[in-house]
Amino acid sequence: MKQFTFTYPAKVYFGEGIAAEALKQELPKVGKTVMLAYGGGSVKKSGVYEELKNLLVQAGKEVVDFSGIMPNPTYAKVQEGAALAKERQVDFILAVGGGSVIDCCKVVSAQAVTEEDIWDMEYRSGKFPSAGIPMGAVVTASGTGAEMNAGAVITYEEKLWKGPVVGTGAAFAVLDPAYTATVPPMQVLSGAFDTLSHAMETYLGNSDADNVSDDVALAIMRNTVVNMRRLLADIHDMQARGNLMWDSAMAENGILKVGRLTDFQAHQIEHQLGAYTDCNHGQGLAVIHPAYYRYILKDAEDKFTRFAREVFGRDTAEDGLNALTDFIQECGLPTKLSELKSKTEITPELLRNVADTCNIIKSNPRELDRDEIYGILCECL
Ligand code: NZQ
Ligand code: ZN
């Protein structure tokens, strides 16, 4: 295994009705002014907003609302949140939502305590934040695992760029499967596919033989598929939602990635597709993965064969990828870019731009060049 240091800073509160206990434990540790951050309104409709706001008020906190965080959060929204946090001298941020709300808040937290522009700081000066307003995350839509790490994915519209910005990790995360009850079925499945993707992308990177990370990644893939199938039979199956919520956190809390290299090339392509379109993250991945994996199959045939056997009970690498494609169809997830319902038309020219600007991972089974990425994207049209 490669050298690593590993810490696990987020405390997790899991289970139905756990928020009251979590906030009872955590709120006494933080200052008086709390930013309650959320998205486009689902938490108001579901009653989660009211429940959490009452808990904050009962704990004597002054609540500052930061609302309207959009899916695929923008850099402009980060700046809006940071300005509000500075103006109202926010002591603590409670992010309530899916990956988009949590990611936006991670960067708001870091941006609010520095005068430097955080994108310039990270991408021009190569410096990363060491301070931020403390935050907690209440997950209402699972899949990204954003509650368990400090990395955020932000869309910088003016730069036509979507990619990682390091922020502040949540000190604690509340995982209540019941909070996901109102998530639309397609988002539940695309979120779960994102979890599957995280485990596949980690597994496909270079690793030592017989390392535990591969074993755990395969277990998470298997468990994610099993529980997605349970949701296909009954979308309200709360036990399956809870299992997927923990799969999601496990896949992105860093434990799978220690001592090895990861791939994440499909993610790089999807993120940049997200810079040019408004495509949903999990659905974009569902389209890209089969085409990408078919292209690199011969470069990691042993790993794909093991994936075929252990995740889908098939004998060969090719059959495993057929099973993955069939599973995506079985879930009703998109299999072509045209099915992504993007407001921007996805043309070959747009795909050329995506291929020319996405990050290229050097540690995947084979380093791709931009023409190869363009070819893979064209296969998805
Ligand atoms: O905005 P609201 O009204 O809350 O609606 C949201 C949104 O429209 C809705 N939703 C959330 N909870 C709900 C609910 N609707 C009904 N009931 C509830 N309880 O779901 C929609 C999608 O939410 P979003 O947060 O965008 O989805 P997701 O969790 O998939 O997050 C996607 C973002 O996370 C990034 C993606 O790139 C994308 O920007 N990622 C973050 C990662 C990380 N930080 O580790 C890793 C991932 O690979 C990913 O890139
Ligand atoms: Zn993802």
Short mmCIF file of C-alpha atoms and ligand atoms in Angstrom, two decimals:
data_model
loop_
_atom_site.label_atom_id
_atom_site.label_comp_id
_atom_site.label_asym_id
_atom_site.label_seq_id
_atom_site.Cartn_x
_atom_site.Cartn_y
_atom_site.Cartn_z
CA MET A 1 0.00 0.00 0.00
CA LYS A 2 1.05 3.58 -0.60
CA GLN A 3 1.83 5.81 2.40
CA PHE A 4 -1.21 7.45 3.93
CA THR A 5 -2.50 9.42 6.86
CA PHE A 6 -6.15 8.95 7.69
CA THR A 7 -8.49 10.77 10.04
CA TYR A 8 -12.22 10.45 10.30
CA PRO A 9 -13.35 13.79 11.66
CA ALA A 10 -17.13 13.74 11.09
CA LYS A 11 -19.34 12.33 13.82
CA VAL A 12 -22.31 10.49 12.34
CA TYR A 13 -25.77 10.35 13.85
CA PHE A 14 -27.77 7.71 11.99
CA GLY A 15 -31.39 6.61 12.27
CA GLU A 16 -35.00 7.71 12.18
CA GLY A 17 -35.70 10.64 14.48
CA ILE A 18 -32.01 11.15 15.33
CA ALA A 19 -31.84 14.90 14.53
CA ALA A 20 -33.16 16.02 17.92
CA GLU A 21 -30.50 13.98 19.73
CA ALA A 22 -27.78 15.15 17.34
CA LEU A 23 -28.60 18.81 17.79
CA LYS A 24 -28.96 18.40 21.55
CA GLN A 25 -25.37 17.07 21.63
CA GLU A 26 -23.85 19.43 19.09
CA LEU A 27 -25.49 22.85 19.47
CA PRO A 28 -24.05 23.63 22.91
CA LYS A 29 -20.59 23.44 21.28
CA VAL A 30 -21.29 26.26 18.78
CA GLY A 31 -21.94 30.02 18.91
CA LYS A 32 -25.25 31.83 18.91
CA THR A 33 -25.77 32.75 15.26
CA VAL A 34 -26.56 29.77 13.04
CA MET A 35 -26.93 29.88 9.27
CA LEU A 36 -29.68 27.46 8.24
CA ALA A 37 -28.86 26.65 4.62
CA TYR A 38 -31.10 24.79 2.19
CA GLY A 39 -32.10 24.39 -1.44
CA GLY A 40 -35.12 25.24 -3.53
CA GLY A 41 -37.80 24.47 -0.97
CA SER A 42 -38.18 20.69 -0.63
CA VAL A 43 -37.27 20.90 3.07
CA LYS A 44 -40.06 23.41 3.67
CA LYS A 45 -42.61 21.14 1.95
CA SER A 46 -41.43 18.06 3.84
CA GLY A 47 -41.47 19.72 7.28
CA VAL A 48 -37.75 19.11 7.89
CA TYR A 49 -37.03 22.86 7.83
CA GLU A 50 -39.61 23.61 10.51
CA GLU A 51 -38.45 20.74 12.70
CA LEU A 52 -34.82 21.85 12.58
CA LYS A 53 -35.59 25.54 12.95
CA ASN A 54 -37.62 24.79 16.10
CA LEU A 55 -34.71 22.79 17.53
CA LEU A 56 -32.36 25.71 16.83
CA VAL A 57 -34.69 28.27 18.40
CA GLN A 58 -35.29 26.03 21.44
CA ALA A 59 -31.50 25.86 21.86
CA GLY A 60 -31.42 29.67 22.01
CA LYS A 61 -29.86 30.19 18.59
CA GLU A 62 -30.44 33.13 16.30
CA VAL A 63 -31.24 31.72 12.87
CA VAL A 64 -30.05 33.26 9.58
CA ASP A 65 -31.70 31.65 6.54
CA PHE A 66 -29.60 31.00 3.42
CA SER A 67 -31.98 29.55 0.84
CA GLY A 68 -32.17 28.75 -2.86
CA ILE A 69 -29.00 26.68 -3.20
CA MET A 70 -29.50 25.12 -6.61
CA PRO A 71 -28.56 21.61 -7.84
CA ASN A 72 -24.97 21.83 -9.12
CA PRO A 73 -24.29 24.89 -6.94
CA THR A 74 -22.65 27.88 -8.57
CA TYR A 75 -19.64 29.89 -7.50
CA ALA A 76 -21.88 32.98 -7.41
CA LYS A 77 -24.10 31.24 -4.85
CA VAL A 78 -21.03 30.44 -2.75
CA GLN A 79 -20.08 34.14 -2.77
CA GLU A 80 -23.64 35.13 -1.84
CA GLY A 81 -23.56 32.77 1.14
CA ALA A 82 -20.11 33.91 2.24
CA ALA A 83 -21.15 37.58 2.09
CA LEU A 84 -24.24 36.80 4.19
CA ALA A 85 -22.20 34.80 6.70
CA LYS A 86 -19.75 37.70 7.09
CA GLU A 87 -22.46 40.35 7.34
CA ARG A 88 -24.44 38.45 9.98
CA GLN A 89 -21.32 37.17 11.77
CA VAL A 90 -22.45 33.57 11.52
CA ASP A 91 -20.90 31.22 14.09
CA PHE A 92 -22.11 27.92 12.68
CA ILE A 93 -23.61 26.62 9.41
CA LEU A 94 -26.23 23.88 9.34
CA ALA A 95 -26.48 22.57 5.75
CA VAL A 96 -29.77 20.79 5.12
CA GLY A 97 -30.11 19.05 1.77
CA GLY A 98 -28.37 16.83 -0.74
CA GLY A 99 -24.83 17.09 -2.08
CA SER A 100 -25.46 20.49 -3.65
CA VAL A 101 -26.44 22.26 -0.42
CA ILE A 102 -23.72 20.55 1.59
CA ASP A 103 -21.03 21.32 -1.01
CA CYS A 104 -22.05 24.96 -1.32
CA CYS A 105 -21.88 25.36 2.47
CA LYS A 106 -18.43 23.75 2.71
CA VAL A 107 -17.03 26.48 0.48
CA VAL A 108 -19.15 29.26 2.03
CA SER A 109 -17.57 28.24 5.33
CA ALA A 110 -14.01 28.63 4.04
CA GLN A 111 -14.70 31.72 1.88
CA ALA A 112 -16.34 33.57 4.78
CA VAL A 113 -13.14 33.66 6.82
CA THR A 114 -10.76 34.91 4.16
CA GLU A 115 -10.52 38.04 2.01
CA GLU A 116 -8.84 36.03 -0.77
CA ASP A 117 -11.03 34.68 -3.57
CA ILE A 118 -11.08 30.99 -2.77
CA TRP A 119 -10.94 29.75 -6.37
CA ASP A 120 -7.90 31.95 -7.07
CA MET A 121 -6.36 30.84 -3.80
CA GLU A 122 -6.69 27.15 -4.69
CA TYR A 123 -6.17 27.19 -8.45
CA ARG A 124 -3.73 30.09 -8.87
CA SER A 125 -1.74 30.06 -5.61
CA GLY A 126 -2.06 26.35 -4.83
CA LYS A 127 -3.11 27.09 -1.22
CA PHE A 128 -5.94 25.32 0.51
CA PRO A 129 -8.13 26.56 3.35
CA SER A 130 -7.07 25.71 6.87
CA ALA A 131 -9.93 27.55 8.60
CA GLY A 132 -13.67 27.95 8.21
CA ILE A 133 -16.92 28.51 10.02
CA PRO A 134 -17.76 25.19 11.71
CA MET A 135 -20.58 23.31 10.03
CA GLY A 136 -22.88 20.33 10.34
CA ALA A 137 -24.80 18.52 7.60
CA VAL A 138 -28.31 17.11 7.65
CA VAL A 139 -28.72 14.85 4.63
CA THR A 140 -32.11 14.92 2.90
CA ALA A 141 -31.04 13.22 -0.36
CA SER A 142 -28.25 10.67 -0.24
CA GLY A 143 -25.80 9.40 -2.83
CA THR A 144 -22.89 11.83 -3.03
CA GLY A 145 -21.43 11.17 0.42
CA ALA A 146 -20.70 14.92 0.55
CA GLU A 147 -21.43 14.93 4.29
CA MET A 148 -18.30 12.88 4.97
CA ASN A 149 -15.56 14.87 3.26
CA ALA A 150 -14.23 18.42 2.83
CA GLY A 151 -14.22 18.47 -0.98
CA ALA A 152 -17.01 20.31 -2.78
CA VAL A 153 -18.00 20.28 -6.44
CA ILE A 154 -18.84 23.77 -7.65
CA THR A 155 -19.91 25.16 -11.05
CA TYR A 156 -18.06 28.33 -11.98
CA GLU A 157 -20.40 29.57 -14.69
CA GLU A 158 -18.24 32.41 -16.06
CA LYS A 159 -15.34 30.00 -16.51
CA LEU A 160 -17.53 27.20 -17.97
CA TRP A 161 -15.96 24.93 -15.36
CA LYS A 162 -17.32 22.46 -12.84
CA GLY A 163 -14.88 20.89 -10.46
CA PRO A 164 -13.51 20.40 -6.97
CA VAL A 165 -13.04 23.21 -4.47
CA VAL A 166 -11.71 22.32 -1.05
CA GLY A 167 -13.83 23.71 1.77
CA THR A 168 -14.59 22.75 5.35
CA GLY A 169 -15.83 19.28 6.23
CA ALA A 170 -18.92 18.94 8.42
CA ALA A 171 -18.08 18.26 12.07
CA PHE A 172 -21.16 16.07 12.28
CA ALA A 173 -23.67 14.53 9.90
CA VAL A 174 -27.28 13.58 10.52
CA LEU A 175 -28.39 10.61 8.42
CA ASP A 176 -32.11 10.02 8.88
CA PRO A 177 -33.50 7.78 6.11
CA ALA A 178 -36.99 9.18 6.80
CA TYR A 179 -35.77 12.60 5.65
CA THR A 180 -35.33 11.11 2.16
CA ALA A 181 -38.96 9.91 2.00
CA THR A 182 -40.02 12.82 -0.24
CA VAL A 183 -37.13 12.61 -2.71
CA PRO A 184 -38.52 11.91 -6.22
CA PRO A 185 -37.86 8.28 -7.26
CA MET A 186 -35.58 9.24 -10.15
CA GLN A 187 -33.38 11.31 -7.81
CA VAL A 188 -33.29 8.44 -5.29
CA LEU A 189 -32.00 6.11 -8.01
CA SER A 190 -29.61 8.57 -9.60
CA GLY A 191 -28.18 9.35 -6.14
CA ALA A 192 -27.69 5.64 -5.49
CA PHE A 193 -26.06 5.24 -8.90
CA ASP A 194 -23.62 7.98 -7.87
CA THR A 195 -22.68 5.85 -4.84
CA LEU A 196 -22.17 2.82 -7.11
CA SER A 197 -20.03 5.00 -9.34
CA HIS A 198 -17.85 6.20 -6.43
CA ALA A 199 -17.10 2.61 -5.44
CA MET A 200 -16.45 1.55 -9.07
CA GLU A 201 -14.18 4.53 -9.71
CA THR A 202 -12.18 3.85 -6.56
CA TYR A 203 -11.87 0.14 -7.34
CA LEU A 204 -10.72 0.75 -10.92
CA GLY A 205 -7.68 2.80 -9.83
CA ASN A 206 -4.33 1.13 -9.21
CA SER A 207 -4.04 -0.84 -6.01
CA ASP A 208 -1.92 -3.61 -4.49
CA ALA A 209 -3.08 -7.18 -4.95
CA ASP A 210 -5.32 -8.48 -2.17
CA ASN A 211 -5.83 -5.06 -0.61
CA VAL A 212 -8.82 -4.48 1.63
CA SER A 213 -9.97 -1.36 -0.25
CA ASP A 214 -10.91 -3.43 -3.32
CA ASP A 215 -12.81 -5.89 -1.12
CA VAL A 216 -14.77 -3.16 0.66
CA ALA A 217 -15.47 -1.30 -2.61
CA LEU A 218 -16.91 -4.49 -4.13
CA ALA A 219 -19.04 -5.05 -1.03
CA ILE A 220 -20.42 -1.51 -1.29
CA MET A 221 -21.19 -2.01 -5.00
CA ARG A 222 -22.99 -5.28 -4.29
CA ASN A 223 -24.95 -3.80 -1.41
CA THR A 224 -25.89 -0.72 -3.43
CA VAL A 225 -27.23 -2.87 -6.29
CA VAL A 226 -29.18 -5.09 -3.87
CA ASN A 227 -30.81 -2.12 -2.17
CA MET A 228 -31.52 -0.27 -5.43
CA ARG A 229 -33.37 -3.41 -6.56
CA ARG A 230 -35.34 -3.36 -3.31
CA LEU A 231 -36.35 0.22 -4.09
CA LEU A 232 -37.40 -0.78 -7.61
CA ALA A 233 -39.80 -3.22 -5.95
CA ASP A 234 -40.91 -0.69 -3.31
CA ILE A 235 -39.63 2.87 -3.53
CA HIS A 236 -40.82 3.51 0.05
CA ASP A 237 -38.70 0.69 1.55
CA MET A 238 -37.11 2.68 4.41
CA GLN A 239 -34.70 -0.07 5.37
CA ALA A 240 -33.29 -0.05 1.83
CA ARG A 241 -33.08 3.75 1.88
CA GLY A 242 -31.16 3.56 5.14
CA ASN A 243 -28.80 0.94 3.74
CA LEU A 244 -28.15 3.14 0.71
CA MET A 245 -27.61 6.18 2.90
CA TRP A 246 -24.82 4.40 4.72
CA ASP A 247 -23.40 2.96 1.48
CA SER A 248 -23.24 6.52 0.22
CA ALA A 249 -21.34 7.77 3.27
CA MET A 250 -19.02 4.74 3.26
CA ALA A 251 -18.12 5.21 -0.40
CA GLU A 252 -16.98 8.82 0.05
CA ASN A 253 -15.67 9.06 3.61
CA GLY A 254 -12.16 8.35 2.39
CA ILE A 255 -11.75 4.87 3.85
CA LEU A 256 -11.84 3.20 0.42
CA LYS A 257 -9.19 5.51 -0.95
CA VAL A 258 -6.35 5.07 1.52
CA GLY A 259 -3.13 3.52 0.33
CA ARG A 260 -4.11 3.39 -3.33
CA LEU A 261 -4.79 5.40 -6.46
CA THR A 262 -8.32 5.96 -7.70
CA ASP A 263 -9.72 6.46 -11.18
CA PHE A 264 -12.62 8.98 -11.20
CA GLN A 265 -12.25 9.65 -14.94
CA ALA A 266 -16.01 9.16 -15.50
CA HIS A 267 -16.60 11.78 -12.80
CA GLN A 268 -14.24 14.25 -14.48
CA ILE A 269 -16.10 13.87 -17.77
CA GLU A 270 -19.52 14.17 -16.10
CA HIS A 271 -18.51 17.21 -14.06
CA GLN A 272 -17.40 19.07 -17.16
CA LEU A 273 -20.59 18.00 -18.97
CA GLY A 274 -22.30 19.67 -16.00
CA ALA A 275 -20.41 22.89 -16.74
CA TYR A 276 -21.96 23.04 -20.20
CA THR A 277 -25.41 21.64 -19.39
CA ASP A 278 -27.71 21.37 -16.38
CA CYS A 279 -27.46 17.59 -16.34
CA ASN A 280 -28.11 15.63 -13.15
CA HIS A 281 -24.89 14.18 -11.73
CA GLY A 282 -25.98 10.55 -11.17
CA GLN A 283 -27.82 10.41 -14.48
CA GLY A 284 -24.83 11.78 -16.38
CA LEU A 285 -22.68 9.07 -14.79
CA ALA A 286 -25.20 6.38 -15.76
CA VAL A 287 -24.78 7.38 -19.41
CA ILE A 288 -20.99 7.73 -19.37
CA HIS A 289 -19.91 4.68 -17.35
CA PRO A 290 -20.80 1.85 -19.77
CA ALA A 291 -19.21 3.59 -22.78
CA TYR A 292 -16.08 4.49 -20.80
CA TYR A 293 -15.71 1.00 -19.33
CA ARG A 294 -16.17 -0.71 -22.68
CA TYR A 295 -13.39 1.50 -24.01
CA ILE A 296 -10.92 0.59 -21.23
CA LEU A 297 -12.04 -3.01 -20.70
CA LYS A 298 -8.82 -4.56 -22.03
CA ASP A 299 -6.71 -2.30 -19.80
CA ALA A 300 -8.22 -3.69 -16.59
CA GLU A 301 -9.67 -7.01 -17.66
CA ASP A 302 -8.87 -8.81 -14.40
CA LYS A 303 -10.57 -6.13 -12.33
CA PHE A 304 -13.59 -6.08 -14.61
CA THR A 305 -13.83 -9.87 -14.40
CA ARG A 306 -13.80 -9.75 -10.60
CA PHE A 307 -16.41 -6.95 -10.72
CA ALA A 308 -18.57 -9.13 -13.01
CA ARG A 309 -18.40 -12.09 -10.65
CA GLU A 310 -18.77 -10.32 -7.32
CA VAL A 311 -21.30 -7.62 -8.17
CA PHE A 312 -23.46 -9.20 -10.86
CA GLY A 313 -22.68 -12.93 -10.67
CA ARG A 314 -21.40 -13.06 -14.27
CA ASP A 315 -18.34 -14.91 -15.55
CA THR A 316 -16.55 -12.55 -17.88
CA ALA A 317 -15.56 -8.90 -17.97
CA GLU A 318 -17.77 -8.32 -21.04
CA ASP A 319 -20.73 -9.94 -19.34
CA GLY A 320 -20.21 -7.80 -16.25
CA LEU A 321 -20.43 -4.66 -18.35
CA ASN A 322 -23.53 -6.01 -20.11
CA ALA A 323 -25.04 -6.58 -16.67
CA LEU A 324 -24.16 -3.01 -15.64
CA THR A 325 -25.86 -1.67 -18.78
CA ASP A 326 -28.92 -3.86 -18.18
CA PHE A 327 -29.06 -2.70 -14.55
CA ILE A 328 -29.02 0.97 -15.61
CA GLN A 329 -31.97 0.22 -17.91
CA GLU A 330 -33.73 -1.77 -15.20
CA CYS A 331 -33.50 1.33 -12.96
CA GLY A 332 -34.98 3.52 -15.69
CA LEU A 333 -31.85 5.68 -15.64
CA PRO A 334 -30.82 7.33 -18.92
CA THR A 335 -28.56 5.40 -21.27
CA LYS A 336 -28.04 8.16 -23.84
CA LEU A 337 -27.10 11.82 -23.49
CA SER A 338 -30.30 12.76 -25.34
CA GLU A 339 -32.30 11.32 -22.42
CA LEU A 340 -30.70 13.67 -19.87
CA LYS A 341 -33.36 16.36 -20.39
CA SER A 342 -30.73 19.06 -20.50
CA LYS A 343 -32.06 22.53 -21.32
CA THR A 344 -28.96 23.04 -23.48
CA GLU A 345 -28.92 20.89 -26.61
CA ILE A 346 -26.11 18.34 -26.43
CA THR A 347 -24.34 18.57 -29.79
CA PRO A 348 -21.04 17.12 -31.04
CA GLU A 349 -19.56 20.64 -30.71
CA LEU A 350 -20.57 20.81 -27.06
CA LEU A 351 -19.03 17.36 -26.47
CA ARG A 352 -15.81 18.52 -28.13
CA ASN A 353 -15.67 21.38 -25.62
CA VAL A 354 -16.31 18.99 -22.74
CA ALA A 355 -13.55 16.66 -23.94
CA ASP A 356 -11.14 19.56 -24.44
CA THR A 357 -11.65 20.99 -20.95
CA CYS A 358 -12.27 18.08 -18.57
CA ASN A 359 -9.59 16.89 -16.17
CA ILE A 360 -7.61 13.87 -17.28
CA ILE A 361 -6.70 11.35 -14.60
CA LYS A 362 -3.27 9.82 -14.99
CA SER A 363 -3.81 6.94 -12.60
CA ASN A 364 -6.80 5.27 -14.24
CA PRO A 365 -6.35 1.93 -16.01
CA ARG A 366 -5.17 3.92 -19.04
CA GLU A 367 -4.57 7.65 -19.37
CA LEU A 368 -6.96 8.85 -22.06
CA ASP A 369 -6.26 11.63 -24.52
CA ARG A 370 -8.83 14.26 -25.44
CA ASP A 371 -9.78 12.63 -28.75
CA GLU A 372 -10.49 9.38 -26.92
CA ILE A 373 -12.71 11.21 -24.42
CA TYR A 374 -14.53 12.88 -27.30
CA GLY A 375 -14.99 9.45 -28.93
CA ILE A 376 -16.41 8.01 -25.69
CA LEU A 377 -18.83 10.95 -25.40
CA CYS A 378 -19.92 10.54 -29.03
CA GLU A 379 -20.71 6.87 -28.25
CA CYS A 380 -23.19 8.24 -25.67
CA LEU A 381 -25.14 10.41 -28.13
O1 NZQ B 1 -33.36 22.10 -3.85
P1 NZQ B 1 -34.41 21.25 -3.23
O2 NZQ B 1 -35.76 21.85 -3.30
O3 NZQ B 1 -34.05 20.80 -1.83
O4 NZQ B 1 -34.54 19.92 -4.16
C1 NZQ B 1 -33.48 19.00 -4.29
C2 NZQ B 1 -32.86 19.00 -5.69
O5 NZQ B 1 -33.76 19.48 -6.65
C3 NZQ B 1 -34.06 17.61 -4.20
N1 NZQ B 1 -34.17 17.13 -2.83
C4 NZQ B 1 -33.22 17.01 -1.88
N2 NZQ B 1 -33.72 16.49 -0.76
C5 NZQ B 1 -35.04 16.30 -0.99
C6 NZQ B 1 -35.33 16.70 -2.31
N3 NZQ B 1 -36.57 16.64 -2.84
C7 NZQ B 1 -37.55 16.15 -2.07
N4 NZQ B 1 -37.34 15.69 -0.80
C8 NZQ B 1 -36.11 15.75 -0.23
N5 NZQ B 1 -35.92 15.27 1.01
O6 NZQ B 1 -33.16 16.78 -4.90
C9 NZQ B 1 -32.63 17.53 -6.00
C10 NZQ B 1 -31.18 17.19 -6.18
O7 NZQ B 1 -30.44 17.60 -5.04
P2 NZQ B 1 -28.86 17.67 -5.11
O8 NZQ B 1 -28.35 18.07 -3.78
O9 NZQ B 1 -28.44 18.49 -6.29
O10 NZQ B 1 -28.48 16.15 -5.44
P3 NZQ B 1 -27.23 15.30 -5.05
O11 NZQ B 1 -27.28 14.92 -3.61
O12 NZQ B 1 -27.15 14.23 -6.06
O13 NZQ B 1 -25.98 16.30 -5.22
C11 NZQ B 1 -25.43 16.56 -6.49
C12 NZQ B 1 -24.23 17.49 -6.37
O14 NZQ B 1 -23.19 16.91 -5.57
C13 NZQ B 1 -21.97 16.89 -6.34
C14 NZQ B 1 -22.47 16.77 -7.76
O15 NZQ B 1 -21.51 17.11 -8.71
C15 NZQ B 1 -23.64 17.75 -7.74
O16 NZQ B 1 -23.19 19.08 -7.86
N6 NZQ B 1 -21.08 15.83 -5.83
C16 NZQ B 1 -20.48 16.02 -4.64
C17 NZQ B 1 -19.57 15.11 -4.13
C18 NZQ B 1 -18.86 15.34 -2.84
N7 NZQ B 1 -18.88 16.51 -2.29
O17 NZQ B 1 -18.22 14.44 -2.30
C19 NZQ B 1 -19.21 13.88 -4.82
C20 NZQ B 1 -20.10 13.57 -5.98
O18 NZQ B 1 -19.36 12.80 -6.90
C21 NZQ B 1 -20.70 14.74 -6.69
O19 NZQ B 1 -19.85 15.24 -7.69
ZN ZN B 2 -20.38 11.39 -7.75
#
